[in-house]
Amino acid sequence: MLARRSIIVVQALKQHCRKMSQVGELGSGAGKGGGGGGSIREAGGSFGKMEAAREEEFFYKQQKEQLKNLKSKSDETTKSTNAAAAQPAKQ
């Protein structure tokens, strides 16, 4: 049951990330969300693209770490649940 819930959480994270993606080319200037994103990104050009690439890399690594932690917690819970089920009931 926990594994199924973990899969649902991962799918929701992926869907959320797709919704949060920027319309247009990254670093090409202010986005359509109303926020400027900072003076470097507003200016566009090579520095804006480089800043956008670093930002995307940061969030990619952060999401990868979160998914790894979620998987390890799920595996630990599954192992402990299976171990508890394997023990005979005490009377």
Coordinates of C-alpha atoms in Angstrom, one line a residue:
M1 CA 0.0 0.0 0.0
L2 CA 2.9 2.4 0.8
A3 CA 4.6 1.5 -2.5
R4 CA 1.4 2.4 -4.4
R5 CA 1.2 5.7 -2.5
S6 CA 4.8 6.5 -3.3
I7 CA 4.1 5.9 -7.0
I8 CA 1.2 8.3 -6.8
V9 CA 3.4 10.9 -5.1
V10 CA 6.1 10.6 -7.8
Q11 CA 3.5 10.9 -10.6
A12 CA 2.1 14.0 -8.9
L13 CA 5.6 15.5 -8.7
K14 CA 6.3 14.9 -12.3
Q15 CA 2.9 16.4 -13.3
H16 CA 3.6 19.5 -11.1
C17 CA 7.0 20.0 -12.7
R18 CA 5.5 19.9 -16.2
K19 CA 3.0 22.5 -15.2
M20 CA 5.7 24.7 -13.7
S21 CA 7.8 24.7 -16.9
Q22 CA 8.3 28.1 -18.6
V23 CA 6.7 28.9 -21.9
G24 CA 9.3 29.7 -24.6
E25 CA 13.0 29.3 -24.6
L26 CA 14.7 29.3 -21.2
G27 CA 16.7 32.5 -20.4
S28 CA 15.1 34.4 -23.3
G29 CA 13.7 37.2 -21.0
A30 CA 10.8 37.7 -18.7
G31 CA 8.3 34.9 -18.7
K32 CA 4.5 35.0 -19.0
G33 CA 4.0 34.3 -15.3
G34 CA 4.2 38.0 -14.4
G35 CA 7.5 37.8 -12.6
G36 CA 10.7 39.1 -14.1
G37 CA 13.0 36.4 -12.8
G38 CA 15.8 38.9 -12.0
S39 CA 17.7 41.4 -14.0
I40 CA 20.0 38.9 -15.7
R41 CA 17.2 36.7 -17.0
E42 CA 15.2 39.8 -18.0
A43 CA 18.0 40.9 -20.2
G44 CA 18.1 37.6 -22.0
G45 CA 21.2 36.7 -24.0
S46 CA 23.9 34.2 -23.0
F47 CA 24.0 35.1 -19.4
G48 CA 20.2 34.7 -19.1
K49 CA 20.4 31.3 -20.7
M50 CA 23.3 30.2 -18.5
E51 CA 21.4 31.3 -15.4
A52 CA 18.3 29.4 -16.6
A53 CA 20.4 26.3 -17.2
R54 CA 21.9 26.5 -13.7
E55 CA 18.5 26.9 -12.2
E56 CA 17.1 23.9 -14.1
E57 CA 20.1 21.9 -13.1
F58 CA 19.6 22.8 -9.4
F59 CA 15.9 21.8 -9.4
Y60 CA 16.7 18.6 -11.3
K61 CA 19.3 17.5 -8.7
Q62 CA 17.0 18.5 -5.9
Q63 CA 14.1 16.5 -7.3
K64 CA 16.4 13.5 -8.0
E65 CA 17.5 13.6 -4.3
Q66 CA 13.9 13.8 -3.1
L67 CA 12.9 10.8 -5.2
K68 CA 15.9 8.8 -3.9
N69 CA 15.0 9.6 -0.3
L70 CA 11.3 8.7 -0.9
K71 CA 12.4 5.4 -2.5
S72 CA 14.7 4.5 0.4
K73 CA 12.0 5.3 3.0
S74 CA 9.5 3.2 1.0
D75 CA 12.0 0.3 0.8
E76 CA 12.7 0.5 4.6
T77 CA 9.0 0.5 5.4
T78 CA 8.4 -2.5 3.1
K79 CA 11.3 -4.4 4.7
S80 CA 10.1 -3.7 8.2
T81 CA 6.5 -4.6 7.3
N82 CA 7.6 -7.9 5.7
A83 CA 9.8 -8.7 8.7
A84 CA 6.9 -8.1 11.1
A85 CA 4.6 -10.3 9.0
A86 CA 7.1 -13.1 8.9
Q87 CA 7.3 -13.3 12.7
P88 CA 4.9 -15.8 14.3
A89 CA 2.2 -14.3 16.5
K90 CA 2.9 -14.6 20.2
Q91 CA 0.2 -16.0 22.4

